[in-house]
Short mmCIF file of C-alpha atoms and ligand atoms in Angstrom, two decimals:
data_model
loop_
_atom_site.label_atom_id
_atom_site.label_comp_id
_atom_site.label_asym_id
_atom_site.label_seq_id
_atom_site.Cartn_x
_atom_site.Cartn_y
_atom_site.Cartn_z
CA UNK A 1 103.23 113.81 82.54
CA UNK A 2 104.16 110.17 82.92
CA UNK A 3 107.58 109.60 84.39
CA UNK A 4 109.57 107.08 82.46
CA UNK A 5 110.55 104.08 84.53
CA UNK A 6 114.32 104.18 84.59
CA UNK A 7 116.69 101.30 85.24
CA UNK A 8 117.53 102.76 88.63
CA UNK A 9 113.88 102.73 89.59
CA UNK A 10 113.44 99.17 88.38
CA UNK A 11 116.48 98.01 90.33
CA UNK A 12 115.33 99.63 93.55
CA UNK A 13 111.82 98.29 93.06
CA UNK A 14 112.98 94.72 92.52
CA UNK A 15 115.33 94.82 95.48
CA UNK A 16 112.65 96.18 97.79
CA UNK A 17 110.04 93.69 96.58
CA UNK A 18 112.59 90.96 97.33
CA UNK A 19 112.85 92.25 100.88
CA UNK A 20 116.39 93.65 100.52
CA UNK A 21 116.88 95.62 103.75
CA UNK A 22 119.87 97.63 102.57
CA UNK A 23 118.11 98.81 99.41
CA UNK A 24 114.94 99.62 101.34
CA UNK A 25 116.86 101.55 103.99
CA UNK A 26 118.71 103.53 101.33
CA UNK A 27 115.45 104.35 99.62
CA UNK A 28 113.94 105.59 102.87
CA UNK A 29 116.98 107.76 103.40
CA UNK A 30 116.60 109.15 99.91
CA UNK A 31 112.98 110.01 100.56
CA UNK A 32 113.86 111.77 103.80
CA UNK A 33 116.48 113.79 101.99
CA UNK A 34 114.27 114.45 98.95
CA UNK A 35 116.54 112.79 96.40
CA UNK A 36 114.83 112.73 92.95
CA UNK A 37 115.72 109.06 92.23
CA UNK A 38 114.11 108.05 95.51
CA UNK A 39 110.96 109.99 94.75
CA UNK A 40 110.76 108.33 91.34
CA UNK A 41 111.23 104.85 92.80
CA UNK A 42 108.67 105.60 95.49
CA UNK A 43 106.05 106.03 92.80
CA UNK A 44 106.49 102.42 91.73
CA UNK A 45 106.77 101.14 95.31
CA UNK A 46 103.42 102.72 96.15
CA UNK A 47 101.72 100.56 93.54
CA UNK A 48 103.02 97.47 95.33
CA UNK A 49 101.92 98.48 98.82
CA UNK A 50 98.61 98.29 100.64
CA UNK A 51 98.65 94.81 102.16
CA UNK A 52 100.14 95.30 105.61
CA UNK A 53 98.24 95.91 108.83
CA UNK A 54 99.31 99.37 110.01
CA UNK A 55 99.23 99.89 113.75
CA UNK A 56 99.85 103.30 115.32
CA UNK A 57 101.12 103.54 118.88
CA UNK A 58 101.05 106.87 120.68
CA UNK A 59 101.19 108.09 124.24
CA UNK A 60 103.00 110.47 126.52
CA UNK A 61 106.81 110.48 126.58
CA UNK A 62 108.06 107.61 128.71
CA UNK A 63 104.75 105.73 128.78
CA UNK A 64 106.56 102.61 127.63
CA UNK A 65 105.67 102.60 123.92
CA UNK A 66 109.04 101.31 122.74
CA UNK A 67 109.27 98.70 125.48
CA UNK A 68 105.79 97.49 124.49
CA UNK A 69 106.84 97.39 120.85
CA UNK A 70 109.83 95.28 121.83
CA UNK A 71 107.41 92.78 123.38
CA UNK A 72 104.96 92.95 120.49
CA UNK A 73 107.68 92.27 117.93
CA UNK A 74 108.49 89.06 119.81
CA UNK A 75 104.85 88.06 120.05
CA UNK A 76 104.08 88.64 116.37
CA UNK A 77 107.25 86.84 115.35
CA UNK A 78 105.97 83.85 117.32
CA UNK A 79 102.87 84.09 115.14
CA UNK A 80 105.14 83.99 112.06
CA UNK A 81 104.37 87.56 111.08
CA UNK A 82 107.00 89.72 109.41
CA UNK A 83 107.27 92.92 111.40
CA UNK A 84 108.18 96.50 110.53
CA UNK A 85 108.63 99.32 113.02
CA UNK A 86 108.81 103.04 112.28
CA UNK A 87 109.84 104.96 115.39
CA UNK A 88 109.54 108.73 115.22
CA UNK A 89 111.21 111.09 117.68
CA UNK A 90 111.18 114.88 117.63
CA UNK A 91 113.86 116.94 115.93
CA UNK A 92 115.44 119.46 118.28
CA UNK A 93 114.23 122.87 117.22
CA UNK A 94 117.40 124.48 118.52
CA UNK A 95 119.98 122.44 116.65
CA UNK A 96 118.00 120.66 113.96
CA UNK A 97 119.53 117.43 115.25
CA UNK A 98 117.77 114.54 116.94
CA UNK A 99 118.52 111.82 119.42
CA UNK A 100 116.58 108.72 118.44
CA UNK A 101 116.45 106.29 121.33
CA UNK A 102 113.43 104.08 120.70
CA UNK A 103 115.58 101.40 119.15
CA UNK A 104 117.32 100.55 122.43
CA UNK A 105 114.22 98.69 123.61
CA UNK A 106 113.92 96.63 120.43
CA UNK A 107 117.54 95.84 119.62
CA UNK A 108 117.03 92.24 120.68
CA UNK A 109 115.20 91.58 117.40
CA UNK A 110 117.49 93.63 115.23
CA UNK A 111 119.28 90.66 113.65
CA UNK A 112 116.05 88.83 112.82
CA UNK A 113 115.81 89.03 109.01
CA UNK A 114 112.04 89.37 109.22
CA UNK A 115 112.17 92.43 111.47
CA UNK A 116 112.95 95.88 110.09
CA UNK A 117 113.22 98.77 112.53
CA UNK A 118 113.72 102.33 111.29
CA UNK A 119 114.04 105.48 113.39
CA UNK A 120 112.96 108.79 111.93
CA UNK A 121 113.41 112.33 113.16
CA UNK A 122 110.27 114.41 112.81
CA UNK A 123 112.20 117.15 110.93
CA UNK A 124 109.86 120.01 111.61
CA UNK A 125 106.60 118.07 111.48
CA UNK A 126 106.01 118.72 115.18
CA UNK A 127 104.91 115.30 116.32
CA UNK A 128 102.84 114.90 113.19
CA UNK A 129 103.49 112.49 110.43
CA UNK A 130 105.85 113.52 107.68
CA UNK A 131 105.54 112.37 104.11
CA UNK A 132 108.77 110.47 104.72
CA UNK A 133 107.16 108.57 107.59
CA UNK A 134 104.15 107.53 105.52
CA UNK A 135 106.42 106.51 102.67
CA UNK A 136 108.56 104.47 105.06
CA UNK A 137 105.42 102.52 105.92
CA UNK A 138 104.76 101.97 102.20
CA UNK A 139 108.32 100.73 101.66
CA UNK A 140 108.05 98.19 104.50
CA UNK A 141 104.65 97.17 103.18
CA UNK A 142 106.05 96.55 99.70
CA UNK A 143 108.91 94.56 101.28
CA UNK A 144 106.29 92.14 102.49
CA UNK A 145 105.98 93.07 106.17
CA UNK A 146 102.67 91.75 107.52
CA UNK A 147 102.31 94.19 110.35
CA UNK A 148 103.89 97.63 110.65
CA UNK A 149 103.98 99.58 113.90
CA UNK A 150 104.44 103.34 113.94
CA UNK A 151 105.50 104.91 117.23
CA UNK A 152 104.91 108.64 117.74
CA UNK A 153 104.45 110.90 120.71
CA UNK A 154 101.17 112.67 121.23
CA UNK A 155 97.93 111.99 119.43
CA UNK A 156 95.15 114.23 118.28
CA UNK A 157 97.04 117.50 118.17
CA UNK A 158 99.12 117.28 115.06
CA UNK A 159 97.54 118.17 111.76
CA UNK A 160 98.32 114.76 110.37
CA UNK A 161 98.93 112.19 113.04
CA UNK A 162 99.28 108.47 112.91
CA UNK A 163 95.65 107.82 113.78
CA UNK A 164 94.72 109.16 110.33
CA UNK A 165 96.97 106.64 108.65
CA UNK A 166 96.81 103.58 110.88
CA UNK A 167 94.30 100.76 110.57
CA UNK A 168 94.49 100.25 114.31
CA UNK A 169 95.41 102.97 116.81
CA UNK A 170 96.88 102.11 120.18
CA UNK A 171 97.00 104.76 122.89
CA UNK A 172 99.32 103.98 125.79
CA UNK A 173 98.52 105.44 129.20
CA UNK A 174 100.13 104.95 132.57
CA UNK A 175 98.55 105.10 136.01
CA UNK A 176 98.96 108.21 138.07
CA UNK A 177 100.08 110.77 135.54
CA UNK A 178 96.93 112.86 135.38
CA UNK A 179 96.21 111.06 132.14
CA UNK A 180 92.45 111.34 132.31
CA UNK A 181 92.53 115.11 132.07
CA UNK A 182 95.31 115.20 129.53
CA UNK A 183 93.78 112.76 127.11
CA UNK A 184 90.50 114.62 127.07
CA UNK A 185 92.49 117.69 126.09
CA UNK A 186 94.47 115.89 123.43
CA UNK A 187 91.38 114.36 121.89
CA UNK A 188 92.81 110.93 122.46
CA UNK A 189 89.43 109.41 123.26
CA UNK A 190 88.37 109.85 119.67
CA UNK A 191 91.32 108.18 118.02
CA UNK A 192 92.00 105.11 120.15
CA UNK A 193 90.86 101.68 119.03
CA UNK A 194 92.71 100.06 121.87
CA UNK A 195 93.73 101.68 125.14
CA UNK A 196 96.77 100.15 126.75
CA UNK A 197 97.30 100.86 130.42
CA UNK A 198 100.99 100.09 130.71
CA UNK A 199 103.02 99.97 133.92
CA UNK A 200 100.10 98.12 135.47
CA UNK A 201 102.57 97.03 138.12
CA UNK A 202 102.07 100.50 139.51
CA UNK A 203 99.27 101.62 141.75
CA UNK A 204 96.22 103.16 140.12
CA UNK A 205 95.90 100.97 137.02
CA UNK A 206 92.43 99.77 137.96
CA UNK A 207 91.27 103.25 138.84
CA UNK A 208 92.43 104.47 135.45
CA UNK A 209 90.62 101.61 133.76
CA UNK A 210 87.39 102.48 135.52
CA UNK A 211 87.54 106.17 134.63
CA UNK A 212 88.32 105.24 131.03
CA UNK A 213 85.31 102.95 130.85
CA UNK A 214 83.09 105.65 132.26
CA UNK A 215 84.29 108.05 129.64
CA UNK A 216 83.85 105.53 126.85
CA UNK A 217 80.24 104.94 127.81
CA UNK A 218 79.57 108.60 127.26
CA UNK A 219 81.47 109.17 124.04
CA UNK A 220 81.20 107.14 120.86
CA UNK A 221 84.19 107.21 118.56
CA UNK A 222 84.43 110.42 116.53
CA UNK A 223 85.73 108.75 113.37
CA UNK A 224 82.70 106.57 113.16
CA UNK A 225 80.26 109.42 113.66
CA UNK A 226 81.64 111.80 111.11
CA UNK A 227 81.88 109.22 108.35
CA UNK A 228 78.76 107.28 108.99
CA UNK A 229 75.42 108.80 108.10
CA UNK A 230 73.57 105.88 109.65
CA UNK A 231 74.76 106.83 113.11
CA UNK A 232 71.52 108.65 113.90
CA UNK A 233 69.60 105.44 114.16
CA UNK A 234 71.30 104.82 117.49
CA UNK A 235 68.95 106.78 119.66
CA UNK A 236 70.62 108.66 122.48
CA UNK A 237 68.18 107.15 124.96
CA UNK A 238 69.49 103.66 124.36
CA UNK A 239 71.62 102.88 127.37
CA UNK A 240 75.12 101.80 126.41
CA UNK A 241 75.46 98.06 126.57
CA UNK A 242 79.05 96.98 126.13
CA UNK A 243 78.06 93.35 125.75
CA UNK A 244 75.71 93.78 122.82
CA UNK A 245 76.55 96.50 120.35
CA UNK A 246 76.20 96.48 116.60
CA UNK A 247 78.63 94.32 114.64
CA UNK A 248 79.77 97.34 112.63
CA UNK A 249 80.73 99.30 115.71
CA UNK A 250 83.93 98.95 117.62
CA UNK A 251 83.96 99.77 121.27
CA UNK A 252 87.53 100.73 122.17
CA UNK A 253 88.99 98.05 124.36
CA UNK A 254 91.13 98.58 127.43
CA UNK A 255 94.05 96.28 128.20
CA UNK A 256 96.51 96.25 131.07
CA UNK A 257 100.16 95.47 130.40
CA UNK A 258 103.49 95.37 132.18
CA UNK A 259 105.87 95.75 129.31
CA UNK A 260 109.00 95.41 131.45
CA UNK A 261 107.72 92.02 132.67
CA UNK A 262 106.36 90.99 129.26
CA UNK A 263 102.90 90.67 130.85
CA UNK A 264 99.60 91.13 129.00
CA UNK A 265 101.35 91.06 125.64
CA UNK A 266 99.65 87.97 124.23
CA UNK A 267 96.23 89.45 125.03
CA UNK A 268 97.23 92.75 123.44
CA UNK A 269 98.39 91.00 120.27
CA UNK A 270 95.11 89.05 120.18
CA UNK A 271 93.17 92.28 120.46
CA UNK A 272 95.18 93.92 117.68
CA UNK A 273 94.37 90.97 115.42
CA UNK A 274 90.73 91.03 116.50
CA UNK A 275 90.49 94.69 115.54
CA UNK A 276 91.92 93.97 112.13
CA UNK A 277 89.35 91.20 111.63
CA UNK A 278 86.61 93.58 112.72
CA UNK A 279 87.78 96.16 110.17
CA UNK A 280 87.65 93.59 107.40
CA UNK A 281 84.31 92.05 108.28
CA UNK A 282 82.55 95.36 108.92
CA UNK A 283 83.81 97.03 105.76
CA UNK A 284 85.54 99.69 107.84
CA UNK A 285 88.94 98.78 106.48
CA UNK A 286 88.02 99.99 103.02
CA UNK A 287 86.58 103.14 104.57
CA UNK A 288 89.76 103.90 106.51
CA UNK A 289 91.94 103.22 103.50
CA UNK A 290 89.91 105.64 101.41
CA UNK A 291 90.37 108.23 104.11
CA UNK A 292 94.11 107.59 104.10
CA UNK A 293 94.38 107.81 100.32
CA UNK A 294 92.51 111.11 100.40
CA UNK A 295 94.84 112.50 103.03
CA UNK A 296 97.88 111.36 101.09
CA UNK A 297 96.52 112.91 97.93
CA UNK A 298 96.09 116.21 99.74
CA UNK A 299 99.66 116.04 100.99
CA UNK A 300 100.93 115.11 97.55
CA UNK A 301 99.11 118.01 95.90
CA UNK A 302 100.62 120.42 98.40
CA UNK A 303 104.09 119.04 97.79
CA UNK A 304 103.65 119.12 94.03
CA UNK A 305 102.44 122.71 94.05
CA UNK A 306 105.29 123.80 96.26
CA UNK A 307 107.88 122.20 94.03
CA UNK A 308 106.16 123.62 90.95
CA UNK A 309 106.55 127.06 92.51
CA UNK A 310 110.23 126.39 93.19
CA UNK A 311 110.78 125.47 89.56
CA UNK A 312 108.92 128.42 88.13
CA UNK A 313 111.06 130.81 86.13
CA UNK A 314 112.28 133.57 88.47
CA UNK A 315 112.03 136.31 85.86
CA UNK A 316 108.44 135.40 85.25
CA UNK A 317 107.75 135.49 88.99
CA UNK A 318 109.49 138.88 89.22
CA UNK A 319 107.17 140.29 86.55
CA UNK A 320 104.15 138.94 88.40
CA UNK A 321 105.41 140.41 91.66
CA UNK A 322 105.90 143.80 89.97
CA UNK A 323 102.32 143.62 88.71
CA UNK A 324 101.12 142.79 92.21
CA UNK A 325 103.01 145.65 93.81
CA UNK A 326 101.58 148.06 91.23
CA UNK A 327 98.15 146.49 91.69
CA UNK A 328 97.93 145.63 87.99
CA UNK A 329 96.79 142.18 88.92
CA UNK A 330 95.33 140.43 91.95
CA UNK A 331 96.71 137.53 94.00
CA UNK A 332 94.21 134.96 92.84
CA UNK A 333 94.80 135.66 89.15
CA UNK A 334 98.56 135.64 89.68
CA UNK A 335 98.46 132.34 91.58
CA UNK A 336 96.39 130.69 88.84
CA UNK A 337 98.86 131.95 86.24
CA UNK A 338 101.76 130.34 88.14
CA UNK A 339 99.96 127.03 88.52
CA UNK A 340 99.06 126.86 84.84
CA UNK A 341 102.54 127.74 83.70
CA UNK A 342 104.38 124.70 82.40
CA UNK A 343 107.75 124.08 84.02
CA UNK A 344 110.38 121.75 82.69
CA UNK A 345 110.77 118.78 85.00
CA UNK B 1 114.27 125.42 99.03
CA UNK B 2 115.17 121.77 99.22
CA UNK B 3 115.54 120.46 102.76
CA UNK B 4 119.17 120.07 103.72
CA UNK B 5 120.43 116.53 104.02
CA UNK B 6 121.28 115.37 107.52
CA UNK B 7 124.22 113.22 108.54
CA UNK B 8 122.92 110.13 110.36
CA UNK B 9 125.01 108.53 113.08
CA UNK B 10 124.70 105.28 114.99
CA UNK B 11 126.25 105.21 118.45
CA UNK B 12 126.72 101.82 120.04
CA UNK B 13 128.58 100.08 122.81
CA UNK B 14 129.72 96.60 121.84
CA UNK B 15 130.81 94.08 124.41
CA UNK B 16 130.32 93.46 128.05
CA UNK B 17 131.06 96.70 129.85
CA UNK B 18 127.97 98.68 130.72
CA UNK B 19 129.44 102.13 131.26
CA UNK B 20 127.43 104.31 128.94
CA UNK B 21 127.99 107.76 130.45
CA UNK B 22 130.62 108.69 127.90
CA UNK B 23 128.76 107.54 124.80
CA UNK B 24 125.60 109.24 125.95
CA UNK B 25 127.48 112.52 126.23
CA UNK B 26 128.81 112.04 122.71
CA UNK B 27 125.31 111.15 121.43
CA UNK B 28 123.83 114.31 122.93
CA UNK B 29 126.75 116.36 121.67
CA UNK B 30 126.10 115.13 118.14
CA UNK B 31 122.40 115.98 118.44
CA UNK B 32 123.24 119.47 119.64
CA UNK B 33 125.55 119.85 116.66
CA UNK B 34 122.65 119.14 114.30
CA UNK B 35 123.22 115.46 113.55
CA UNK B 36 120.57 112.74 113.69
CA UNK B 37 121.80 110.20 116.21
CA UNK B 38 120.50 106.70 116.81
CA UNK B 39 121.60 105.29 120.13
CA UNK B 40 121.35 101.53 120.51
CA UNK B 41 122.51 101.12 124.09
CA UNK B 42 125.02 98.85 125.78
CA UNK B 43 125.95 95.16 125.42
CA UNK B 44 125.58 95.11 121.65
CA UNK B 45 126.98 92.33 119.52
CA UNK B 46 128.84 93.30 116.33
CA UNK B 47 126.00 91.66 114.38
CA UNK B 48 123.39 93.85 116.06
CA UNK B 49 125.44 96.97 115.43
CA UNK B 50 126.04 96.19 111.75
CA UNK B 51 122.39 95.29 111.14
CA UNK B 52 121.16 98.41 112.93
CA UNK B 53 123.56 100.57 110.91
CA UNK B 54 122.14 99.13 107.69
CA UNK B 55 118.48 99.41 108.72
CA UNK B 56 119.06 102.99 109.78
CA UNK B 57 121.14 103.82 106.67
CA UNK B 58 123.66 105.80 108.66
CA UNK B 59 126.77 107.57 107.39
CA UNK B 60 128.80 107.01 110.53
CA UNK B 61 129.05 104.36 113.24
CA UNK B 62 130.62 105.43 116.52
CA UNK B 63 131.79 102.62 118.79
CA UNK B 64 132.92 102.80 122.39
CA UNK B 65 134.63 100.10 124.36
CA UNK B 66 136.17 100.21 127.80
CA UNK B 67 136.61 96.50 128.39
CA UNK B 68 139.75 95.93 126.36
CA UNK B 69 138.08 93.84 123.65
CA UNK B 70 138.10 96.70 121.14
CA UNK B 71 140.40 95.06 118.61
CA UNK B 72 138.13 92.12 118.08
CA UNK B 73 134.79 93.94 118.44
CA UNK B 74 135.55 96.99 116.28
CA UNK B 75 137.15 94.90 113.53
CA UNK B 76 134.18 92.57 113.53
CA UNK B 77 131.72 95.46 113.01
CA UNK B 78 133.86 96.70 110.11
CA UNK B 79 134.02 93.24 108.59
CA UNK B 80 130.27 92.65 108.85
CA UNK B 81 129.45 96.01 107.30
CA UNK B 82 131.76 95.31 104.37
CA UNK B 83 130.35 91.82 103.97
CA UNK B 84 126.85 93.24 103.64
CA UNK B 85 127.82 95.83 101.09
CA UNK B 86 127.94 98.71 103.52
CA UNK B 87 131.69 99.27 103.44
CA UNK B 88 131.11 102.93 102.67
CA UNK B 89 129.90 103.59 106.22
CA UNK B 90 132.57 105.45 108.21
CA UNK B 91 133.50 103.83 111.52
CA UNK B 92 135.13 105.57 114.46
CA UNK B 93 136.02 104.25 117.88
CA UNK B 94 136.77 105.49 121.34
CA UNK B 95 137.31 104.33 124.88
CA UNK B 96 140.25 102.94 126.76
CA UNK B 97 142.46 101.97 123.86
CA UNK B 98 146.25 101.63 124.02
CA UNK B 99 147.98 103.90 121.52
CA UNK B 100 149.83 100.94 120.00
CA UNK B 101 146.53 99.34 118.91
CA UNK B 102 145.60 102.28 116.71
CA UNK B 103 147.45 101.13 113.55
CA UNK B 104 145.78 97.72 113.68
CA UNK B 105 142.37 99.29 114.18
CA UNK B 106 142.91 101.57 111.21
CA UNK B 107 144.01 98.63 109.13
CA UNK B 108 140.77 96.89 110.06
CA UNK B 109 138.79 99.82 108.70
CA UNK B 110 138.33 102.09 111.69
CA UNK B 111 138.82 105.53 110.24
CA UNK B 112 139.68 107.38 113.45
CA UNK B 113 140.28 106.50 117.08
CA UNK B 114 139.61 108.96 119.88
CA UNK B 115 141.55 108.38 123.08
CA UNK B 116 140.47 109.45 126.59
CA UNK B 117 140.82 113.17 127.00
CA UNK B 118 139.45 114.00 123.55
CA UNK B 119 136.92 116.81 123.83
CA UNK B 120 133.41 116.65 122.46
CA UNK B 121 134.25 119.59 120.25
CA UNK B 122 137.15 117.71 118.68
CA UNK B 123 134.91 114.74 117.87
CA UNK B 124 132.16 116.94 116.42
CA UNK B 125 134.63 118.93 114.34
CA UNK B 126 136.31 115.81 113.02
CA UNK B 127 132.89 114.49 112.02
CA UNK B 128 131.88 117.70 110.26
CA UNK B 129 135.10 117.60 108.26
CA UNK B 130 135.14 113.92 107.42
CA UNK B 131 131.56 112.73 107.09
CA UNK B 132 128.90 113.89 104.68
CA UNK B 133 125.49 112.44 103.77
CA UNK B 134 125.72 109.56 101.31
N1 GTP C 1 107.35 100.01 136.04
C1 GTP C 1 107.29 99.85 134.73
N2 GTP C 1 108.14 100.53 133.93
C2 GTP C 1 108.05 100.36 132.60
C3 GTP C 1 107.10 99.49 132.02
N3 GTP C 1 107.23 99.54 130.68
C4 GTP C 1 108.25 100.39 130.43
N4 GTP C 1 108.75 100.90 131.57
C5 GTP C 1 109.88 101.85 131.72
O1 GTP C 1 109.49 103.14 131.29
C6 GTP C 1 110.61 103.83 130.75
C7 GTP C 1 110.26 104.40 129.38
O2 GTP C 1 110.04 103.34 128.50
P1 GTP C 1 110.04 103.53 126.91
O3 GTP C 1 109.62 102.24 126.31
O4 GTP C 1 111.31 104.12 126.45
O5 GTP C 1 108.88 104.61 126.78
P2 GTP C 1 108.41 105.40 125.47
O6 GTP C 1 106.96 105.67 125.62
O7 GTP C 1 108.82 104.68 124.24
O8 GTP C 1 109.24 106.73 125.63
P3 GTP C 1 109.50 107.88 124.50
O9 GTP C 1 109.78 107.19 123.21
O10 GTP C 1 110.68 108.62 125.05
O11 GTP C 1 108.26 108.71 124.46
C8 GTP C 1 111.74 102.84 130.70
O12 GTP C 1 112.59 103.07 131.79
C9 GTP C 1 111.05 101.49 130.84
O13 GTP C 1 111.85 100.52 131.43
C10 GTP C 1 106.22 98.75 132.89
O14 GTP C 1 105.36 97.96 132.49
N5 GTP C 1 106.36 99.00 134.23
MG1 MG C 2 109.96 105.32 122.62
#
């Protein structure tokens, strides 16, 4: 079924493509709240996205992610890049409300017309990435943002986390928080492209760097292994040589920063750009984007099926349920019947 | 089962005073009442507040001012929001505000003013009655 492109959709699309912040923000709100017009417009927006460099930034609560982002916005603005930020904080399970405080650390850039910062509550996605969050990235992308940062807490545990969607994944650690044990648990080693040891003004930053390097020598990146059949030609006996590895392999880098003193930011920005260049030249960018599209397709199918179920005629469902209770039919047959049933849109 | 829409609120402190205890209590109170609250911190200019409100597509902006500059600062936020086509955003204010300033604030587009002594419950209830997702 091809949705007709309505005037509303065309208007929203044109405004967003022209970089209209108010229209884009309203659209994002509509997607969060599942408004049909927003969903329709999103379909068109998607076709105009796919250019921006998407950078995920995760790490324990209070590691300094937002403060770092504040610095990075400034640095990338100096490099004439248009910047988008999506900052996700958890929804309180008790009240369903949320207190979104990441923005405080970035407010300095709020009036810059080429910076767009949007806070999102996780709304039941438990630290993972909601469809609304991914779509917010697409909207900023279509607006013409060159680089889009996505801040979330925790990596590796959620079903869909930012590392599955980002081109470049930053993991922020701080000295002296038992990080080494925790990140092994959280599977952070596998997702990071760049480790940032923030609060390097504190004691223990060098120690953390050394233990990270030791771990990296022993564990190649999981992403690369599972999606690369040619990995076996690296024989396990070959000693790791950080100075001379294959051009299509990325060894996660480790950088020290002091976000509150704006220190180490230029180097971090350089490294983020270097990773993007690596992705392009090695062909890995295309690989990651295929992975992302596949993930999004899976999410879209789930959403579509769920809404199909919601629209299915209740009387028809009741009959099916009766049949199930009386064991006249089985679950699989019943499910297939529901899926094949046309519903009016 | 469509997900319920959430009211989004921006809480900000314009101007020079840095006393944020009160606004933080209000921000947490709103969260605990089921609202999505964006807190932007102290020392905000009216421009920053208006731009943040637009980027965050909020339904309500809550302003607090203890320094005495409320007339100018609150009115300026209201003006900027209108100017940018966001006149439908509800604005409320609180802080140390003389009763006689209330009519002028309302004229400038501040929908309600909460004076010292107002309870959190009163603010939350007012919001539930007067603000809905746009
Ligand atoms: N000593 C020191 N403190 C820092 C540094 N960077 C950030 N902080 C402080 O760490 C605290 C938390 O910073 P945020 O940027 O809010 O951390 P976050 O990771 O975004 O926190 P959540 O979003 O709550 O998970 C703040 O008080 C910062 O001032 C740093 O380089 N050194
Ligand atoms: Mg943060």
